[in-house]
Short mmCIF file of C-alpha atoms and ligand atoms in Angstrom, two decimals:
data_model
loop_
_atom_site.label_atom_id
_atom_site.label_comp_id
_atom_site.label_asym_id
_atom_site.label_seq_id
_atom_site.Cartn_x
_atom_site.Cartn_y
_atom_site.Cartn_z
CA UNK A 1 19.32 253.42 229.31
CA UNK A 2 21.11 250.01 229.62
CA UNK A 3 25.00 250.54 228.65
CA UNK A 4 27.20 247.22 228.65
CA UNK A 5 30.74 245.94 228.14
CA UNK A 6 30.55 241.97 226.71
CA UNK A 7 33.99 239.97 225.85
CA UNK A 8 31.97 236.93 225.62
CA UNK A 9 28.78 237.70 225.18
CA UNK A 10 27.16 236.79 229.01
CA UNK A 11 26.68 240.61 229.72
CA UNK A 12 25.43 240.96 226.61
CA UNK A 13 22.76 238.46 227.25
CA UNK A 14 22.05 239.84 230.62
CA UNK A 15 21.99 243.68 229.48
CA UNK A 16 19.34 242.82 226.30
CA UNK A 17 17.00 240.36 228.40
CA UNK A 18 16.89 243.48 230.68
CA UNK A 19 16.01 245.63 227.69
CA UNK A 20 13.50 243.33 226.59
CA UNK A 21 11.60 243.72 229.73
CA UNK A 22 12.11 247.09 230.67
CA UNK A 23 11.45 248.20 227.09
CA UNK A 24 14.66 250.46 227.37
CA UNK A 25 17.57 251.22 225.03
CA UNK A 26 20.33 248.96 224.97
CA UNK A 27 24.01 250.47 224.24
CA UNK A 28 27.05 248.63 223.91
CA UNK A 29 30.26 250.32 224.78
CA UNK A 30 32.69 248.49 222.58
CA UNK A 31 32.87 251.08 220.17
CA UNK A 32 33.23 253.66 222.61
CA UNK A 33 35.96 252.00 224.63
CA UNK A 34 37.87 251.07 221.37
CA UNK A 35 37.56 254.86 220.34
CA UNK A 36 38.39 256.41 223.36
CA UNK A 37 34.99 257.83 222.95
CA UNK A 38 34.12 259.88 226.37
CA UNK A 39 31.46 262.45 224.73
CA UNK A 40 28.72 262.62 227.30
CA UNK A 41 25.31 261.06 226.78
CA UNK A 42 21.91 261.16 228.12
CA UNK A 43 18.84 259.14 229.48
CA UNK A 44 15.71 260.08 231.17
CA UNK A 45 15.03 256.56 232.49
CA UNK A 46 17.95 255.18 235.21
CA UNK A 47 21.13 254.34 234.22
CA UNK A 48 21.83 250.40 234.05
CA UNK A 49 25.34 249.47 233.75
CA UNK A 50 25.92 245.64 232.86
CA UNK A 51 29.44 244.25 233.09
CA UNK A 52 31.61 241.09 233.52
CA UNK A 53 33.18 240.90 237.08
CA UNK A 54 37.41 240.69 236.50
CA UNK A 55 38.72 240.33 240.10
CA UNK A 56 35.52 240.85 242.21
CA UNK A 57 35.27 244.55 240.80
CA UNK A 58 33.81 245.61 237.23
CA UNK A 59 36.66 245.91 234.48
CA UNK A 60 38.71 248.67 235.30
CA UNK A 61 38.24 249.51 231.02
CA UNK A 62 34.27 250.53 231.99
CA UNK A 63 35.55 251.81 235.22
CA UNK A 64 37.64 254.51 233.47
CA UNK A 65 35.01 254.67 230.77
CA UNK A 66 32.50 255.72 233.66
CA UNK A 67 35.12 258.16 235.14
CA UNK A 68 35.46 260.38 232.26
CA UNK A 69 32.05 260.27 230.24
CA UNK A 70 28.99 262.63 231.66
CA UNK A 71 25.84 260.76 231.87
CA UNK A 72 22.84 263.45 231.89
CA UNK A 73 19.68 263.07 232.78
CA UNK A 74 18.10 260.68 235.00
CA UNK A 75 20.51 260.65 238.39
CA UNK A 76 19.55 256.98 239.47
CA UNK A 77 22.30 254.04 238.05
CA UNK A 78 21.88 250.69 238.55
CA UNK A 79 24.82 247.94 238.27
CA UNK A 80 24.36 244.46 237.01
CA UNK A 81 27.87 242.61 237.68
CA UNK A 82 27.84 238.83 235.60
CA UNK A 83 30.58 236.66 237.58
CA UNK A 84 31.51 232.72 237.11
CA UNK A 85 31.42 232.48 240.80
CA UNK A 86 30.55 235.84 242.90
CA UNK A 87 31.46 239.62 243.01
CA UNK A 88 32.80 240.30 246.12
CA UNK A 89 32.40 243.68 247.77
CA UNK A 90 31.83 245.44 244.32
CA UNK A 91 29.17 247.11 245.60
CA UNK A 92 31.66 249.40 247.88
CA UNK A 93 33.65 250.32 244.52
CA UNK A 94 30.62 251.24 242.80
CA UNK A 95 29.17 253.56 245.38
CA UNK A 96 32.33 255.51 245.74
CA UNK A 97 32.09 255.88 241.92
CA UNK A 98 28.93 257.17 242.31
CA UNK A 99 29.48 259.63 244.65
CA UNK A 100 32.15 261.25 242.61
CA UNK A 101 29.93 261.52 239.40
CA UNK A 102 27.67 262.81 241.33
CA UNK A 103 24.79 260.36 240.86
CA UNK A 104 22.66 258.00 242.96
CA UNK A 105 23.83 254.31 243.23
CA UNK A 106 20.94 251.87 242.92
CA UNK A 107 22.72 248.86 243.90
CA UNK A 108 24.08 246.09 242.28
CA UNK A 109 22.89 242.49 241.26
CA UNK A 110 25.48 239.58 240.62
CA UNK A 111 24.08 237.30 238.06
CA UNK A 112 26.01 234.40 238.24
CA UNK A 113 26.88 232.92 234.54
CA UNK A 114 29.24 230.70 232.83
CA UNK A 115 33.03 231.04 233.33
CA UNK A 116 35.02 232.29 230.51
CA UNK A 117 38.17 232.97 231.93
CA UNK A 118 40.07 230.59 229.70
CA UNK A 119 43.59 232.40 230.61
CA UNK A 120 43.23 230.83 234.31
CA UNK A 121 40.39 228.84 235.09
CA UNK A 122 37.57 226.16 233.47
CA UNK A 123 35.40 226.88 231.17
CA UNK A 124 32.03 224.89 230.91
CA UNK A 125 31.48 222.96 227.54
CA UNK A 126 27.81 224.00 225.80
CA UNK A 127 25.43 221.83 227.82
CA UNK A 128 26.63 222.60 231.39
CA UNK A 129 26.97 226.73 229.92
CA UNK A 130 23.13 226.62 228.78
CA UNK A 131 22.41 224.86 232.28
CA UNK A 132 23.90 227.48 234.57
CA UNK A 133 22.31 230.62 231.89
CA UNK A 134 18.87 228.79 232.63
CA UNK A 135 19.61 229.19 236.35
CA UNK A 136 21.14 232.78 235.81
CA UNK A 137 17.37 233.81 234.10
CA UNK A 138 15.03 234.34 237.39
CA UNK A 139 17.47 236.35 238.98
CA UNK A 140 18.59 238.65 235.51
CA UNK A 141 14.20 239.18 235.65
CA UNK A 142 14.20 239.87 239.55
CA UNK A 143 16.63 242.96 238.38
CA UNK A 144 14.38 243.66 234.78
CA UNK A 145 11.59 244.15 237.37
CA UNK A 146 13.07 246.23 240.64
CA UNK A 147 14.68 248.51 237.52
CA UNK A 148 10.89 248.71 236.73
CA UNK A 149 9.48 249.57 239.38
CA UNK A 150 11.78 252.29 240.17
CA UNK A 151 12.88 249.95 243.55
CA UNK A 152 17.01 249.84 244.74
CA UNK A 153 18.54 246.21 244.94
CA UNK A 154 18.60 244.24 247.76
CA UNK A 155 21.81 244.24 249.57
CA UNK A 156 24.14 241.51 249.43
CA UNK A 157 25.78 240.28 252.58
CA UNK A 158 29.06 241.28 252.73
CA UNK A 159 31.66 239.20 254.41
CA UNK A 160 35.78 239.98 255.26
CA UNK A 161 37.17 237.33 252.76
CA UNK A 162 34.80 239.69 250.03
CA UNK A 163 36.24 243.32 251.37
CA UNK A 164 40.02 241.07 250.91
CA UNK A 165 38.96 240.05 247.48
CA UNK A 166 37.54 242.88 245.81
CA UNK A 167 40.10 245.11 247.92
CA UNK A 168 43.70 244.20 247.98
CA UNK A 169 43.71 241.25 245.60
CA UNK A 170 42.15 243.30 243.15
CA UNK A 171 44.75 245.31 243.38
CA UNK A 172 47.28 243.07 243.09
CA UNK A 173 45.66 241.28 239.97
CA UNK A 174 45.89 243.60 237.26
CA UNK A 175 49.67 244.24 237.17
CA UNK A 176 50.63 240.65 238.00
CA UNK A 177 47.89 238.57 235.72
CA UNK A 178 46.52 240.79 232.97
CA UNK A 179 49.06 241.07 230.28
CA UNK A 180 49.08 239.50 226.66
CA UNK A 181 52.32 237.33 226.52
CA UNK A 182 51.38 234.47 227.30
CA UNK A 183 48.84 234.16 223.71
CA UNK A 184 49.95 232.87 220.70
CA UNK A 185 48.65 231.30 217.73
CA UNK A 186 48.75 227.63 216.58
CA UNK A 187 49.28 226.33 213.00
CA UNK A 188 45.27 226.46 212.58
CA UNK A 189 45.45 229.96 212.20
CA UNK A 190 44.08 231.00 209.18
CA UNK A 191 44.64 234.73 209.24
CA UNK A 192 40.86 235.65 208.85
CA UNK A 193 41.60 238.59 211.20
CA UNK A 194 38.66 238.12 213.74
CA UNK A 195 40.84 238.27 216.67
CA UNK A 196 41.69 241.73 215.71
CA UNK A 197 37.72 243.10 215.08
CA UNK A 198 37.15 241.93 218.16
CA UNK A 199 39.41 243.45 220.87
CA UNK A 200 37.95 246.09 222.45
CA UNK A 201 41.48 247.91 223.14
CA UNK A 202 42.69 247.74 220.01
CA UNK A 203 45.34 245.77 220.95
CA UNK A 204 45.85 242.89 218.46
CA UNK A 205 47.20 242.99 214.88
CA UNK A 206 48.44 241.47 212.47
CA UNK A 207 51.99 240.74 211.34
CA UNK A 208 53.45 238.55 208.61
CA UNK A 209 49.69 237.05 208.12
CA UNK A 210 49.65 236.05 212.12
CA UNK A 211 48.30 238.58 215.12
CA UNK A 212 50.33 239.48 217.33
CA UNK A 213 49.45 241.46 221.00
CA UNK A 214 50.18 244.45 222.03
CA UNK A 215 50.43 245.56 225.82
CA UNK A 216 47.10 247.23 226.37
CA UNK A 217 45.48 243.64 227.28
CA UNK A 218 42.16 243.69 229.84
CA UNK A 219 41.91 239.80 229.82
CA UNK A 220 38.32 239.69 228.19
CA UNK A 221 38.89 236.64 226.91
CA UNK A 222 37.38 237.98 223.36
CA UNK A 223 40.16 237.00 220.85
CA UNK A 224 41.03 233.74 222.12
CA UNK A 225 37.17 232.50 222.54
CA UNK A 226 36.06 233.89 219.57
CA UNK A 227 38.50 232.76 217.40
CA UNK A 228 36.61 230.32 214.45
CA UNK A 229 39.58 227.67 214.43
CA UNK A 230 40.44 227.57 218.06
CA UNK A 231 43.73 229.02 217.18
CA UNK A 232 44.38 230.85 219.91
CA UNK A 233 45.96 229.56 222.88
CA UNK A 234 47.31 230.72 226.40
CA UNK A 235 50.37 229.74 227.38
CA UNK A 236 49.38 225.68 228.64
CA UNK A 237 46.33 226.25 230.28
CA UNK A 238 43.97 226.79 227.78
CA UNK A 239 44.90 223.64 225.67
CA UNK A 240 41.92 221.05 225.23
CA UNK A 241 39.64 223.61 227.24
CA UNK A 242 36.39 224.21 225.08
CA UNK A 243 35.85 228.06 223.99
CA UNK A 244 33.32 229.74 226.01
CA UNK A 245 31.00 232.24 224.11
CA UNK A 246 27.09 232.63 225.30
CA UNK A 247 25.45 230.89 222.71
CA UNK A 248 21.61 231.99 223.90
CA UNK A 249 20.01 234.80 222.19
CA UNK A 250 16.78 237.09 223.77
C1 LIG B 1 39.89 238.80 233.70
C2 LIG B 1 38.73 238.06 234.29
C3 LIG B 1 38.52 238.12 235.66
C4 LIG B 1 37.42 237.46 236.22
N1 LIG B 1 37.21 237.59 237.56
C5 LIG B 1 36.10 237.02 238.10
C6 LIG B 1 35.82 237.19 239.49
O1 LIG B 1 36.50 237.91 240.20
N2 LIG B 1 34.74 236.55 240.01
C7 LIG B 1 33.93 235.76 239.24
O2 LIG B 1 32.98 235.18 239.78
N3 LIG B 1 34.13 235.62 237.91
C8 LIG B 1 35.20 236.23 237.32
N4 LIG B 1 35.42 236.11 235.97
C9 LIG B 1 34.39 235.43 235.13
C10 LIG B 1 33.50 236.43 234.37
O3 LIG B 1 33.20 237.55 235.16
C11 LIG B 1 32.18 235.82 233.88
O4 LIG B 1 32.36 234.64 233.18
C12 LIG B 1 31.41 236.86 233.06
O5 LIG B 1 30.06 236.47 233.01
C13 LIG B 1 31.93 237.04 231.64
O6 LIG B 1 31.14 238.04 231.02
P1 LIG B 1 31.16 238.35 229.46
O7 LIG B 1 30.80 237.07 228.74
O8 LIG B 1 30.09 239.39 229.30
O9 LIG B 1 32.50 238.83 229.09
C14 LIG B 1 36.52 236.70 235.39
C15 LIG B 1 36.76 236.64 234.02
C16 LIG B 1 37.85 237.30 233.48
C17 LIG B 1 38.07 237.20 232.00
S1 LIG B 2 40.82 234.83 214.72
FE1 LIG B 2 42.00 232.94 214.82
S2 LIG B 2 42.17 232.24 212.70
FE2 LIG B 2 41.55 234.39 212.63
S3 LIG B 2 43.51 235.53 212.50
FE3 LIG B 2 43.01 235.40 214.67
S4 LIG B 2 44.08 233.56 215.40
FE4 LIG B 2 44.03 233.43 213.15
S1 LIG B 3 44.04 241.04 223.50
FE1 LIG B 3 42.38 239.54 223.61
S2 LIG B 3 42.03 239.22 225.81
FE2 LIG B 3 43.27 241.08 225.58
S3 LIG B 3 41.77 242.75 225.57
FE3 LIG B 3 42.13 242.20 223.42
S4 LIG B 3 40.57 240.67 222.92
FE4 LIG B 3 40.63 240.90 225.16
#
């Protein structure tokens, strides 16, 4: 069973291109995460977990999310980590993870993909994305097929500037960067309510006809990038930067 987390839609690519070749069943975990929904499910084929990478780790939303729901069945769980750039030392996280539920890592691919962290980096306008998802396709099929054929990933190298990375930096990341006050809306807001549907923490509402954000913000990058009217901006840095959602469909 392929299970995936998506803010802008490149895992969600990744995870149904998979699906399409393995032939398996493709879950996404929005609704779950939003709900707080742990209830334990169950596969007989390997697990396949797709995810964006947020500081050379997966989210620390589906790393919670993996912590506290039992997956039955088939013991074998693949990762599939989609990064603007590279993963790190991931891998270490995930097999620690692993160990505690119990389960038998099966490695972990990076699939490198367009960047959509609009909060702190570029984002590539449409050509340049549907370039680099092009590029991204071999290697998303070189994991369809080891998942196939019941084979573990090949093992990254690992260098010390990736155990830094995905290690203390990490660490450091989350309480200093991920936080929602820097968003606010512009005057081409049209209070359609999008930006709310789409959060997967609940944490955006709306007040007096605008949203306003709450402090439960992962940085997916879902409510300013999917906003129809671009309203949605991030303190400077995001001004004149084109949305980034994955336009390409299976
Ligand atoms: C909070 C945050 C942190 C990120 N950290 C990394 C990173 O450490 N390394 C990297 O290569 N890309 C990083 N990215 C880029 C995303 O992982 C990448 O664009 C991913 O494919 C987005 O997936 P999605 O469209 O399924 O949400 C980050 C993006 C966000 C929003
Ligand atoms: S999605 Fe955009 S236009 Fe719609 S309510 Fe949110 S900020 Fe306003
Ligand atoms: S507030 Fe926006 S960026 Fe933060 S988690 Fe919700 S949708 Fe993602």
């Amino acid at each position: 069973m392929i299970i995936y987390f998506s803010g802008t839609g490149n895992s969600e690519y990744t995870a149904k291109r998979i699906g399409k070749e393995t032939g398996d069943e493709t879950i996404n975990l929005f609704e779950k995460i939003r709900n707080h929904d742990f209830s334990e499910i169950s596969s007989e084929n390997p697990w396949v977990v797709v995810t964006p990478t947020y500081a050379w780790r997966i989210p620390r939303i589906v790393q919670k999310w993996l912590e506290q729901t039992p997956l039955n069945g088939n013991k074998n769980i693949y990762f599939v980590m989609t990064c603007g750039e590279n993963i790190g030392n991931a891998g270490k996280y995930l097999e620690k993870l692993c160990l505690k539920k119990k389960m038998n890592y099966s490695g972990c691919m990076e699939i490198v993909m367009p960047e959509n962290y609009i909060a702190l980096f570029s984002t590539p306008n449409e050509e340049t994305a549907l370039q680099i998802i092009d590029q991204a396709e071999s290697v998303i099929d070189q994991a369809a097929i080891c998942i196939k054929q019941g084979e573990v990933f090949p093992q990254a190298d690992i260098s010390f500037g990736d155990k830094i990375i995905s290690g203390i930096v990490n660490e450091f990341f989350y309480p200093t960067m991920v936080h929602a006050k820097k968003f606010y809306t512009t005057d081409a807001c049209i209070s359609c309510g999008k930006c709310v549907s789409v959060c997967p923490l609940n944490n955006v509402h709306i007040e007096n006809g605008k949203p306003a954000w709450g402090n439960h913000c992962t940085h997916c990058m879902a409510c300013i990038c999917r906003c129809p009217t671009e309203a949605i901006e991030y303190g400077k840095h995001s001004q004149g930067l084109p949305r980034y959602i994955c336009k390409k469909d299976v």
